[in-house]
Every structure is written in C-alpha cells, then in structure tokens.
Amino acid sequence: MSLKALNLEYQQEVQERERKHRESEGGVFSALKRLSNNTRGALKQRSAYPSEGRLEEILLNLEFERG
C-alpha cells in the first residue's frame, strides 16, 4: 500500500471517529445551542445594571488584575 493510500485511509478513520463522537455527544451544534441558551438564561437572571456594591467589586477585581 502506498503512503498516499495509507494517509487517505487514516484520514477516513479519523473522520469516522469524529463523526461517531459528535453523534454520541448529541452533536456540536446542539451543544453550542445548549450553551447559548444557558448563557442567555443566566444573563436574563441578572439585572441590566450591576448594583453599586457589585460595581465596586468589579472595579477592585480589574485593578487587582492589572497589578
């Protein structure tokens, strides 16, 4: 078997494994959709504007991260 044929066979096996993995996980798109929905739900639960105490905490964290 030539090197080119072996490489093609290997690539096909990899693609088949990836396809099976995606199917077993429910698919990449459904996972992204769940993540998007979870994020959207979490954002809806928060108020549009942070409270004054939360704003101070955010600013302190930013200052700490900058050094």
XYZ file of N, CA and C in Angstrom:
201
model
N 0.853 -1.176 0.000
C 0.000 0.000 0.000
C 0.898 1.239 0.000
N 0.562 2.190 -0.818
C 1.385 3.395 -0.900
C 1.135 4.290 0.318
N 2.044 5.199 0.506
C 1.929 6.143 1.613
C 0.685 7.013 1.451
N 0.406 7.396 0.220
C -0.773 8.217 -0.056
C -2.058 7.470 0.301
N -2.118 6.184 -0.052
C -3.301 5.376 0.257
C -3.451 5.177 1.765
N -2.336 4.966 2.460
C -2.387 4.824 3.917
C -2.875 6.111 4.576
N -2.386 7.235 4.078
C -2.791 8.524 4.625
C -4.284 8.749 4.418
N -4.780 8.431 3.237
C -6.207 8.577 2.947
C -7.040 7.681 3.858
N -6.615 6.446 4.034
C -7.332 5.518 4.914
C -7.348 6.038 6.358
N -6.217 6.554 6.806
C -6.123 7.110 8.164
C -7.070 8.300 8.320
N -7.072 9.209 7.340
C -7.949 10.377 7.405
C -9.419 9.962 7.464
N -9.787 8.944 6.704
C -11.168 8.460 6.713
C -11.529 7.878 8.076
N -10.591 7.149 8.688
C -10.840 6.594 10.023
C -11.010 7.704 11.045
N -10.178 8.731 10.960
C -10.271 9.858 11.887
C -11.622 10.555 11.727
N -12.024 10.797 10.485
C -13.313 11.448 10.245
C -14.470 10.608 10.770
N -14.382 9.302 10.601
C -15.433 8.409 11.099
C -15.497 8.447 12.630
N -14.346 8.426 13.281
C -14.319 8.516 14.756
C -14.887 9.849 15.228
N -14.520 10.933 14.554
C -15.036 12.248 14.933
C -16.549 12.313 14.749
N -17.046 11.743 13.655
C -18.489 11.729 13.405
C -19.221 10.955 14.499
N -18.689 9.788 14.855
C -19.305 8.980 15.913
C -19.268 9.717 17.244
N -18.172 10.407 17.510
C -18.052 11.158 18.756
C -19.097 12.274 18.808
N -19.241 12.994 17.712
C -20.238 14.080 17.660
C -21.636 13.527 17.878
N -21.937 12.403 17.244
C -23.264 11.806 17.390
C -23.505 11.341 18.821
N -22.480 10.789 19.440
C -22.654 10.303 20.806
C -22.807 11.447 21.794
N -22.257 12.594 21.462
C -22.363 13.757 22.346
C -23.613 14.588 22.052
N -24.381 14.194 21.079
C -25.571 14.960 20.725
C -25.283 16.001 19.671
N -24.092 15.989 19.122
C -23.752 16.922 18.045
C -23.183 18.221 18.567
N -22.310 18.769 17.789
C -21.662 20.027 18.162
C -22.674 21.164 18.197
N -23.563 21.205 17.206
C -24.495 22.315 17.127
C -25.485 22.314 18.279
N -25.936 21.132 18.675
C -26.871 21.107 19.806
C -26.158 21.489 21.094
N -24.880 21.119 21.212
C -24.120 21.516 22.397
C -23.942 23.033 22.429
N -23.631 23.627 21.280
C -23.494 25.079 21.219
C -24.823 25.770 21.503
N -25.893 25.181 21.019
C -27.211 25.765 21.266
C -27.547 25.721 22.758
N -27.245 24.581 23.414
C -27.482 24.485 24.863
C -26.664 25.524 25.603
N -25.400 25.664 25.218
C -24.533 26.645 25.867
C -25.082 28.052 25.671
N -25.523 28.352 24.459
C -26.083 29.661 24.155
C -27.336 29.916 24.987
N -28.206 28.925 25.063
C -29.437 29.078 25.844
C -29.129 29.241 27.325
N -28.170 28.476 27.833
C -27.800 28.597 29.241
C -27.231 29.975 29.536
N -26.394 30.475 28.636
C -25.799 31.798 28.820
C -26.873 32.872 28.765
N -27.762 32.758 27.797
C -28.840 33.737 27.653
C -29.712 33.739 28.905
N -30.013 32.541 29.418
C -30.823 32.456 30.628
C -30.135 33.074 31.823
N -28.824 32.849 31.943
C -28.075 33.424 33.053
C -28.033 34.943 32.940
N -27.901 35.450 31.736
C -27.867 36.903 31.552
C -29.223 37.530 31.856
N -30.306 36.826 31.529
C -31.638 37.360 31.816
C -31.884 37.432 33.318
N -31.275 36.519 34.066
C -31.480 36.498 35.509
C -30.790 37.679 36.188
N -29.707 38.157 35.596
C -29.007 39.307 36.174
C -29.721 40.576 35.757
N -29.590 41.588 36.585
C -30.190 42.862 36.211
C -29.332 43.504 35.125
N -29.927 44.435 34.397
C -29.205 45.086 33.301
C -28.036 45.910 33.831
N -28.174 46.441 35.030
C -27.117 47.253 35.617
C -26.685 46.631 36.943
N -25.384 46.534 37.187
C -24.932 45.956 38.456
C -25.241 46.892 39.616
N -25.430 46.295 40.773
C -25.660 47.112 41.958
C -24.390 47.882 42.281
N -24.510 48.873 43.132
C -23.342 49.695 43.474
C -22.242 48.853 44.114
N -22.613 47.938 45.005
C -21.627 47.066 45.645
C -20.966 46.143 44.628
N -21.743 45.644 43.711
C -21.198 44.758 42.668
C -20.274 45.537 41.741
N -20.623 46.776 41.443
C -19.789 47.613 40.586
C -18.431 47.871 41.252
N -18.449 48.141 42.546
C -17.192 48.336 43.279
C -16.347 47.063 43.245
N -16.984 45.905 43.407
C -16.269 44.628 43.372
C -15.624 44.400 42.001
N -16.356 44.730 40.944
C -15.819 44.581 39.586
C -14.609 45.482 39.395
N -14.718 46.724 39.837
C -13.603 47.666 39.690
C -12.382 47.226 40.494
N -12.605 46.717 41.699
C -11.487 46.223 42.509
C -10.802 45.035 41.840
N -11.603 44.134 41.269
C -11.036 42.982 40.563
C -10.215 43.425 39.367
N -10.698 44.413 38.634
C -9.954 44.918 37.473
C -8.625 45.535 37.906
N -8.674 46.320 38.985
C -7.440 46.934 39.487
C -6.456 45.863 39.939
N -6.968 44.823 40.602
C -6.103 43.748 41.078
C -5.461 43.002 39.915
N -6.256 42.744 38.858
C -5.735 42.020 37.700
C -4.662 42.824 36.968
N -4.807 44.120 36.947
C -3.823 44.969 36.260
C -2.523 45.079 37.046
N -2.601 44.844 38.341
C -1.393 44.841 39.167
C -1.202 46.057 39.917
